[in-house]
Amino acid sequence: MSEFQNNVTKADAYLDRFKSNVTGHFINGEFTSGSGSETFENVTPIDNSSLGRVVKGTSADVDAACESAQNAFPEWRDMPGAERKKLLNHFADKIVERAEEIALVESVDCGQAIRFMKQAAVRGAANFRYFADKAPEAQNGLALHQEEHTNYTLRSPIGPVGIITPWNTPFMLSTWKIAPALAAGCTVVHKPAELTPLSAMLLAEIAQSAGIPDGVWNTVNGFGEVAGKRLTEHPAIKAVALVGEGATGSHIMRQGADTLKRVHFELGGKNPVIVFDDADFDRALDAVVFMIYSLNGQRCTSSSRLLIQSGIRDKFIAALEARVKNLKVGHSLDPSTEVGPLVHTNHFEKVVSYFDIAREDGAHTAVGGVRREDLGPGNYVAPTLFTQANSSMRIAQEEIFGPVLTAISFDTEAEAIQIANDTDYGLSGYIWTENTGRAMRMARHVEAGMLWVNSENNRNLPSPFGGVKMSGIGRDGGDYSFDFYMETKNVCVAHGTHRVPVLGR
Ligand code: NAD
């Protein structure tokens, strides 16, 4: 049996229970179908067939999850960090035990190619181990000295938190958000994306089997407008972490206003990769291709704008065209697939709509720009490269979130900075040059939360992750995550020597 066939057979076996049972929620340590009777169909982008039905979470379901998170909070908060560390490391071990299942289920549910999803469990487990190890020191603060007083700070978990995740790499992103919250001592209500609910249920099962106490981890499935909305309004929830679109962030700010929610938003991007004439040509080419066509281009940090200096433009674009034409589009479980089907027909139609928009705006479609109907009834598009574009075109301004690259040429460093910053977004950027001084000048002036020099996106868990402008609010990673999930308390202790002001004596 080929590896592809083997993947299909195994995935079918893992998915069977989701197809034959309605997927519900995980509240207070129990799997439940909640209070409502409505369900929705979950489909695979591979061929748009059903993966089973999922319960549409109601406000009452969210209330039950929030109450359970609230009740579980004091005990989880007061558990010694060393104990939480042990539990979270145990959780990571359980993820690794189910790595194959996670990869196959995730690949079928969201359409990401199995070659990338094989890493999902490993990265998810690494997220848990990293924050598990930090749990014992999470409450540590600073000592700040004055002449007659000593201040010290300590941190305590903010309370139950809401975590709302998107569909592009749901498993990895869920672990990335939930691990620091639990390590900090917060309890969690997770609302996964309605388009990709399955790996969140695997996580809930792992939470149960790893012995995470009841109520510490709750998952409510359903739609943003109902379940997500109620979660952001619930008074027990002290903070909301969203990974999603900018418009959703605006909704959540409004919805959370009455209860003064602390928010952390990781939103969209239109990230530039800036390639100068003196760049290492081959390495830059590899990175440019990887950072837009891997993960179906459905990646917040994808470099969807290529800014190419005029001296190497023709040679670089020619080499790029050859590589893009050569990308292998196909079934997400085929190990040779590089670009899989896009997550949902609505998103697929959105991506396809940019093929006409680009033509109408006067860009040249150098590669792709078509559906791949020859691959069957799934959401397949040809990897696409637009050239001769300029910064005012919609394909240079809007987040397409698919395997679609817009190339714009520039002459000078100043022009590169101007084009790079000419969008509402500011998540990440990539700079390719052998000139260190230029790299540092660019890094200072490009408006982004994260910049990589002569590299594709390389994740370092202690480093801050997040965006500026419309790409987000706040930073994840290392201690930055604890800043969000914890409150800092200052304690000021007098040495007994200062003069206390006297009134009415
Ligand atoms: P989305 O904003 O439509 O949905 C994200 C989540 O928000 C879903 O769970 C959804 O149900 C929920 N939601 C929707 N409306 C809500 C509301 N009114 N109240 C509460 N919750 C609500 O995003 P998506 O389409 O699932 O994901 C794609 C987007 O995510 C892209 O813009 C992408 O760039 C972004 N993203 C950003 C990062 C990052 O780290 N910056 C990472 C991955 C994805």
PDB file of N, CA and C in Angstrom, residues 27 57-70 160-165 178 187-193 218-242 251-253 255-257 259-263:
ATOM      1  N   ILE A  27     -17.279  20.350  28.893  1.00  0.00           N
ATOM      2  CA  ILE A  27     -17.554  21.329  29.952  1.00  0.00           C
ATOM      3  C   ILE A  27     -17.445  20.644  31.311  1.00  0.00           C
ATOM      4  N   GLY A  57     -23.039  25.634  19.733  1.00  0.00           N
ATOM      5  CA  GLY A  57     -23.075  26.081  21.126  1.00  0.00           C
ATOM      6  C   GLY A  57     -24.026  27.255  21.319  1.00  0.00           C
ATOM      7  N   THR A  58     -24.786  27.215  22.404  1.00  0.00           N
ATOM      8  CA  THR A  58     -25.720  28.300  22.732  1.00  0.00           C
ATOM      9  C   THR A  58     -25.105  29.179  23.822  1.00  0.00           C
ATOM     10  N   SER A  59     -25.780  30.290  24.095  1.00  0.00           N
ATOM     11  CA  SER A  59     -25.315  31.148  25.193  1.00  0.00           C
ATOM     12  C   SER A  59     -25.328  30.367  26.501  1.00  0.00           C
ATOM     13  N   ALA A  60     -26.334  29.505  26.674  1.00  0.00           N
ATOM     14  CA  ALA A  60     -26.414  28.720  27.919  1.00  0.00           C
ATOM     15  C   ALA A  60     -25.216  27.766  28.023  1.00  0.00           C
ATOM     16  N   ASP A  61     -24.786  27.202  26.901  1.00  0.00           N
ATOM     17  CA  ASP A  61     -23.606  26.313  26.931  1.00  0.00           C
ATOM     18  C   ASP A  61     -22.364  27.101  27.347  1.00  0.00           C
ATOM     19  N   VAL A  62     -22.233  28.291  26.786  1.00  0.00           N
ATOM     20  CA  VAL A  62     -21.071  29.126  27.131  1.00  0.00           C
ATOM     21  C   VAL A  62     -21.141  29.521  28.598  1.00  0.00           C
ATOM     22  N   ASP A  63     -22.339  29.853  29.065  1.00  0.00           N
ATOM     23  CA  ASP A  63     -22.490  30.197  30.490  1.00  0.00           C
ATOM     24  C   ASP A  63     -22.048  29.031  31.370  1.00  0.00           C
ATOM     25  N   ALA A  64     -22.459  27.827  30.995  1.00  0.00           N
ATOM     26  CA  ALA A  64     -22.086  26.646  31.797  1.00  0.00           C
ATOM     27  C   ALA A  64     -20.567  26.478  31.805  1.00  0.00           C
ATOM     28  N   ALA A  65     -19.941  26.677  30.649  1.00  0.00           N
ATOM     29  CA  ALA A  65     -18.473  26.527  30.562  1.00  0.00           C
ATOM     30  C   ALA A  65     -17.772  27.608  31.387  1.00  0.00           C
ATOM     31  N   CYS A  66     -18.296  28.828  31.332  1.00  0.00           N
ATOM     32  CA  CYS A  66     -17.664  29.933  32.073  1.00  0.00           C
ATOM     33  C   CYS A  66     -17.817  29.710  33.584  1.00  0.00           C
ATOM     34  N   GLU A  67     -18.995  29.221  33.999  1.00  0.00           N
ATOM     35  CA  GLU A  67     -19.183  28.944  35.425  1.00  0.00           C
ATOM     36  C   GLU A  67     -18.235  27.846  35.889  1.00  0.00           C
ATOM     37  N   SER A  68     -18.086  26.849  35.043  1.00  0.00           N
ATOM     38  CA  SER A  68     -17.196  25.748  35.417  1.00  0.00           C
ATOM     39  C   SER A  68     -15.752  26.257  35.514  1.00  0.00           C
ATOM     40  N   ALA A  69     -15.354  27.138  34.579  1.00  0.00           N
ATOM     41  CA  ALA A  69     -13.993  27.704  34.634  1.00  0.00           C
ATOM     42  C   ALA A  69     -13.822  28.574  35.880  1.00  0.00           C
ATOM     43  N   GLN A  70     -14.901  29.260  36.250  1.00  0.00           N
ATOM     44  CA  GLN A  70     -14.840  30.122  37.437  1.00  0.00           C
ATOM     45  C   GLN A  70     -14.715  29.278  38.711  1.00  0.00           C
ATOM     46  N   PRO A 160     -10.444  33.220  34.935  1.00  0.00           N
ATOM     47  CA  PRO A 160     -10.823  32.420  33.760  1.00  0.00           C
ATOM     48  C   PRO A 160     -10.664  33.261  32.494  1.00  0.00           C
ATOM     49  N   VAL A 161     -10.164  32.671  31.434  1.00  0.00           N
ATOM     50  CA  VAL A 161      -9.971  33.426  30.186  1.00  0.00           C
ATOM     51  C   VAL A 161     -10.670  32.726  29.018  1.00  0.00           C
ATOM     52  N   GLY A 162     -11.037  33.527  28.024  1.00  0.00           N
ATOM     53  CA  GLY A 162     -11.632  32.992  26.800  1.00  0.00           C
ATOM     54  C   GLY A 162     -10.570  32.954  25.712  1.00  0.00           C
ATOM     55  N   ILE A 163     -10.494  31.829  25.008  1.00  0.00           N
ATOM     56  CA  ILE A 163      -9.517  31.703  23.926  1.00  0.00           C
ATOM     57  C   ILE A 163     -10.266  31.329  22.651  1.00  0.00           C
ATOM     58  N   ILE A 164     -10.143  32.187  21.647  1.00  0.00           N
ATOM     59  CA  ILE A 164     -10.925  32.034  20.413  1.00  0.00           C
ATOM     60  C   ILE A 164      -9.944  31.866  19.260  1.00  0.00           C
ATOM     61  N   THR A 165     -10.046  30.733  18.575  1.00  0.00           N
ATOM     62  CA  THR A 165      -9.010  30.400  17.582  1.00  0.00           C
ATOM     63  C   THR A 165      -9.590  30.273  16.172  1.00  0.00           C
ATOM     64  N   ILE A 178      -3.355  28.240  24.667  1.00  0.00           N
ATOM     65  CA  ILE A 178      -3.860  27.648  25.910  1.00  0.00           C
ATOM     66  C   ILE A 178      -2.717  27.311  26.882  1.00  0.00           C
ATOM     67  N   THR A 187      -7.852  29.439  34.243  1.00  0.00           N
ATOM     68  CA  THR A 187      -8.670  28.387  33.658  1.00  0.00           C
ATOM     69  C   THR A 187      -9.190  28.907  32.323  1.00  0.00           C
ATOM     70  N   VAL A 188      -9.622  27.985  31.453  1.00  0.00           N
ATOM     71  CA  VAL A 188      -9.825  28.341  30.054  1.00  0.00           C
ATOM     72  C   VAL A 188     -11.187  27.888  29.532  1.00  0.00           C
ATOM     73  N   VAL A 189     -11.808  28.778  28.749  1.00  0.00           N
ATOM     74  CA  VAL A 189     -12.920  28.349  27.889  1.00  0.00           C
ATOM     75  C   VAL A 189     -12.460  28.593  26.455  1.00  0.00           C
ATOM     76  N   HIS A 190     -12.367  27.524  25.697  1.00  0.00           N
ATOM     77  CA  HIS A 190     -11.867  27.596  24.314  1.00  0.00           C
ATOM     78  C   HIS A 190     -13.035  27.524  23.344  1.00  0.00           C
ATOM     79  N   LYS A 191     -13.047  28.468  22.392  1.00  0.00           N
ATOM     80  CA  LYS A 191     -14.049  28.430  21.311  1.00  0.00           C
ATOM     81  C   LYS A 191     -13.277  28.249  20.009  1.00  0.00           C
ATOM     82  N   PRO A 192     -13.229  27.008  19.491  1.00  0.00           N
ATOM     83  CA  PRO A 192     -12.511  26.774  18.239  1.00  0.00           C
ATOM     84  C   PRO A 192     -13.308  27.306  17.037  1.00  0.00           C
ATOM     85  N   ALA A 193     -12.631  27.454  15.919  1.00  0.00           N
ATOM     86  CA  ALA A 193     -13.298  27.909  14.696  1.00  0.00           C
ATOM     87  C   ALA A 193     -14.338  26.884  14.256  1.00  0.00           C
ATOM     88  N   ASN A 218     -12.200  23.973  29.253  1.00  0.00           N
ATOM     89  CA  ASN A 218     -13.547  23.775  28.695  1.00  0.00           C
ATOM     90  C   ASN A 218     -13.515  24.151  27.210  1.00  0.00           C
ATOM     91  N   THR A 219     -14.266  23.429  26.419  1.00  0.00           N
ATOM     92  CA  THR A 219     -14.330  23.729  24.987  1.00  0.00           C
ATOM     93  C   THR A 219     -15.791  23.814  24.579  1.00  0.00           C
ATOM     94  N   VAL A 220     -16.147  24.913  23.941  1.00  0.00           N
ATOM     95  CA  VAL A 220     -17.519  25.050  23.434  1.00  0.00           C
ATOM     96  C   VAL A 220     -17.446  25.256  21.928  1.00  0.00           C
ATOM     97  N   ASN A 221     -18.075  24.366  21.186  1.00  0.00           N
ATOM     98  CA  ASN A 221     -18.130  24.512  19.729  1.00  0.00           C
ATOM     99  C   ASN A 221     -19.261  25.452  19.343  1.00  0.00           C
ATOM    100  N   GLY A 222     -19.190  25.942  18.111  1.00  0.00           N
ATOM    101  CA  GLY A 222     -20.275  26.800  17.641  1.00  0.00           C
ATOM    102  C   GLY A 222     -19.757  27.996  16.892  1.00  0.00           C
ATOM    103  N   PHE A 223     -20.668  28.926  16.640  1.00  0.00           N
ATOM    104  CA  PHE A 223     -20.370  30.059  15.774  1.00  0.00           C
ATOM    105  C   PHE A 223     -19.925  31.270  16.575  1.00  0.00           C
ATOM    106  N   GLY A 224     -19.129  32.105  15.894  1.00  0.00           N
ATOM    107  CA  GLY A 224     -18.600  33.300  16.544  1.00  0.00           C
ATOM    108  C   GLY A 224     -19.687  34.232  17.016  1.00  0.00           C
ATOM    109  N   GLU A 225     -20.717  34.379  16.187  1.00  0.00           N
ATOM    110  CA  GLU A 225     -21.767  35.373  16.463  1.00  0.00           C
ATOM    111  C   GLU A 225     -22.587  35.012  17.704  1.00  0.00           C
ATOM    112  N   VAL A 226     -22.620  33.736  18.079  1.00  0.00           N
ATOM    113  CA  VAL A 226     -23.408  33.323  19.246  1.00  0.00           C
ATOM    114  C   VAL A 226     -22.460  32.889  20.382  1.00  0.00           C
ATOM    115  N   ALA A 227     -21.784  31.749  20.167  1.00  0.00           N
ATOM    116  CA  ALA A 227     -20.937  31.213  21.246  1.00  0.00           C
ATOM    117  C   ALA A 227     -19.746  32.142  21.522  1.00  0.00           C
ATOM    118  N   GLY A 228     -19.093  32.598  20.455  1.00  0.00           N
ATOM    119  CA  GLY A 228     -17.937  33.489  20.624  1.00  0.00           C
ATOM    120  C   GLY A 228     -18.360  34.778  21.301  1.00  0.00           C
ATOM    121  N   LYS A 229     -19.476  35.314  20.848  1.00  0.00           N
ATOM    122  CA  LYS A 229     -19.957  36.593  21.384  1.00  0.00           C
ATOM    123  C   LYS A 229     -20.237  36.466  22.892  1.00  0.00           C
ATOM    124  N   ARG A 230     -20.981  35.421  23.254  1.00  0.00           N
ATOM    125  CA  ARG A 230     -21.329  35.267  24.678  1.00  0.00           C
ATOM    126  C   ARG A 230     -20.059  35.108  25.534  1.00  0.00           C
ATOM    127  N   LEU A 231     -19.077  34.386  25.000  1.00  0.00           N
ATOM    128  CA  LEU A 231     -17.835  34.187  25.751  1.00  0.00           C
ATOM    129  C   LEU A 231     -17.159  35.524  26.040  1.00  0.00           C
ATOM    130  N   THR A 232     -17.204  36.431  25.060  1.00  0.00           N
ATOM    131  CA  THR A 232     -16.519  37.716  25.246  1.00  0.00           C
ATOM    132  C   THR A 232     -17.324  38.668  26.131  1.00  0.00           C
ATOM    133  N   GLU A 233     -18.589  38.324  26.354  1.00  0.00           N
ATOM    134  CA  GLU A 233     -19.437  39.179  27.201  1.00  0.00           C
ATOM    135  C   GLU A 233     -19.526  38.671  28.639  1.00  0.00           C
ATOM    136  N   HIS A 234     -19.180  37.401  28.852  1.00  0.00           N
ATOM    137  CA  HIS A 234     -19.452  36.788  30.159  1.00  0.00           C
ATOM    138  C   HIS A 234     -18.637  37.445  31.274  1.00  0.00           C
ATOM    139  N   PRO A 235     -19.298  37.836  32.366  1.00  0.00           N
ATOM    140  CA  PRO A 235     -18.567  38.554  33.418  1.00  0.00           C
ATOM    141  C   PRO A 235     -17.484  37.729  34.112  1.00  0.00           C
ATOM    142  N   ALA A 236     -17.593  36.405  34.091  1.00  0.00           N
ATOM    143  CA  ALA A 236     -16.559  35.596  34.768  1.00  0.00           C
ATOM    144  C   ALA A 236     -15.249  35.590  33.983  1.00  0.00           C
ATOM    145  N   ILE A 237     -15.330  35.889  32.692  1.00  0.00           N
ATOM    146  CA  ILE A 237     -14.139  35.832  31.833  1.00  0.00           C
ATOM    147  C   ILE A 237     -13.395  37.156  31.944  1.00  0.00           C
ATOM    148  N   LYS A 238     -12.133  37.085  32.366  1.00  0.00           N
ATOM    149  CA  LYS A 238     -11.390  38.317  32.647  1.00  0.00           C
ATOM    150  C   LYS A 238     -10.577  38.800  31.456  1.00  0.00           C
ATOM    151  N   ALA A 239     -10.267  37.920  30.535  1.00  0.00           N
ATOM    152  CA  ALA A 239      -9.463  38.331  29.383  1.00  0.00           C
ATOM    153  C   ALA A 239      -9.818  37.445  28.194  1.00  0.00           C
ATOM    154  N   VAL A 240      -9.688  38.009  27.000  1.00  0.00           N
ATOM    155  CA  VAL A 240     -10.000  37.254  25.786  1.00  0.00           C
ATOM    156  C   VAL A 240      -8.805  37.316  24.843  1.00  0.00           C
ATOM    157  N   ALA A 241      -8.324  36.153  24.446  1.00  0.00           N
ATOM    158  CA  ALA A 241      -7.256  36.080  23.456  1.00  0.00           C
ATOM    159  C   ALA A 241      -7.873  35.581  22.150  1.00  0.00           C
ATOM    160  N   LEU A 242      -7.749  36.381  21.119  1.00  0.00           N
ATOM    161  CA  LEU A 242      -8.300  36.021  19.803  1.00  0.00           C
ATOM    162  C   LEU A 242      -7.176  35.885  18.800  1.00  0.00           C
ATOM    163  N   HIS A 251     -15.271  43.543  16.781  1.00  0.00           N
ATOM    164  CA  HIS A 251     -16.501  43.044  17.437  1.00  0.00           C
ATOM    165  C   HIS A 251     -16.218  42.716  18.895  1.00  0.00           C
ATOM    166  N   ILE A 252     -15.114  42.033  19.117  1.00  0.00           N
ATOM    167  CA  ILE A 252     -14.816  41.570  20.483  1.00  0.00           C
ATOM    168  C   ILE A 252     -14.554  42.747  21.407  1.00  0.00           C
ATOM    169  N   MET A 253     -13.897  43.776  20.881  1.00  0.00           N
ATOM    170  CA  MET A 253     -13.680  44.978  21.711  1.00  0.00           C
ATOM    171  C   MET A 253     -15.020  45.565  22.146  1.00  0.00           C
ATOM    172  N   GLN A 255     -17.987  43.971  22.202  1.00  0.00           N
ATOM    173  CA  GLN A 255     -18.719  43.015  23.038  1.00  0.00           C
ATOM    174  C   GLN A 255     -18.163  42.965  24.463  1.00  0.00           C
ATOM    175  N   GLY A 256     -16.847  43.164  24.582  1.00  0.00           N
ATOM    176  CA  GLY A 256     -16.213  43.054  25.905  1.00  0.00           C
ATOM    177  C   GLY A 256     -16.167  44.371  26.653  1.00  0.00           C
ATOM    178  N   ALA A 257     -16.712  45.434  26.050  1.00  0.00           N
ATOM    179  CA  ALA A 257     -16.568  46.763  26.654  1.00  0.00           C
ATOM    180  C   ALA A 257     -17.268  46.849  28.018  1.00  0.00           C
ATOM    181  N   THR A 259     -17.832  44.700  30.259  1.00  0.00           N
ATOM    182  CA  THR A 259     -17.171  43.983  31.360  1.00  0.00           C
ATOM    183  C   THR A 259     -15.665  44.278  31.377  1.00  0.00           C
ATOM    184  N   LEU A 260     -15.269  45.306  30.645  1.00  0.00           N
ATOM    185  CA  LEU A 260     -13.865  45.769  30.623  1.00  0.00           C
ATOM    186  C   LEU A 260     -12.876  44.631  30.409  1.00  0.00           C
ATOM    187  N   LYS A 261     -13.103  43.871  29.381  1.00  0.00           N
ATOM    188  CA  LYS A 261     -12.218  42.730  29.105  1.00  0.00           C
ATOM    189  C   LYS A 261     -10.827  43.194  28.701  1.00  0.00           C
ATOM    190  N   ARG A 262      -9.838  42.516  29.215  1.00  0.00           N
ATOM    191  CA  ARG A 262      -8.485  42.673  28.673  1.00  0.00           C
ATOM    192  C   ARG A 262      -8.446  41.855  27.377  1.00  0.00           C
ATOM    193  N   VAL A 263      -7.893  42.421  26.323  1.00  0.00           N
ATOM    194  CA  VAL A 263      -7.885  41.675  25.051  1.00  0.00           C
ATOM    195  C   VAL A 263      -6.473  41.537  24.493  1.00  0.00           C
TER     196      VAL A 263
END
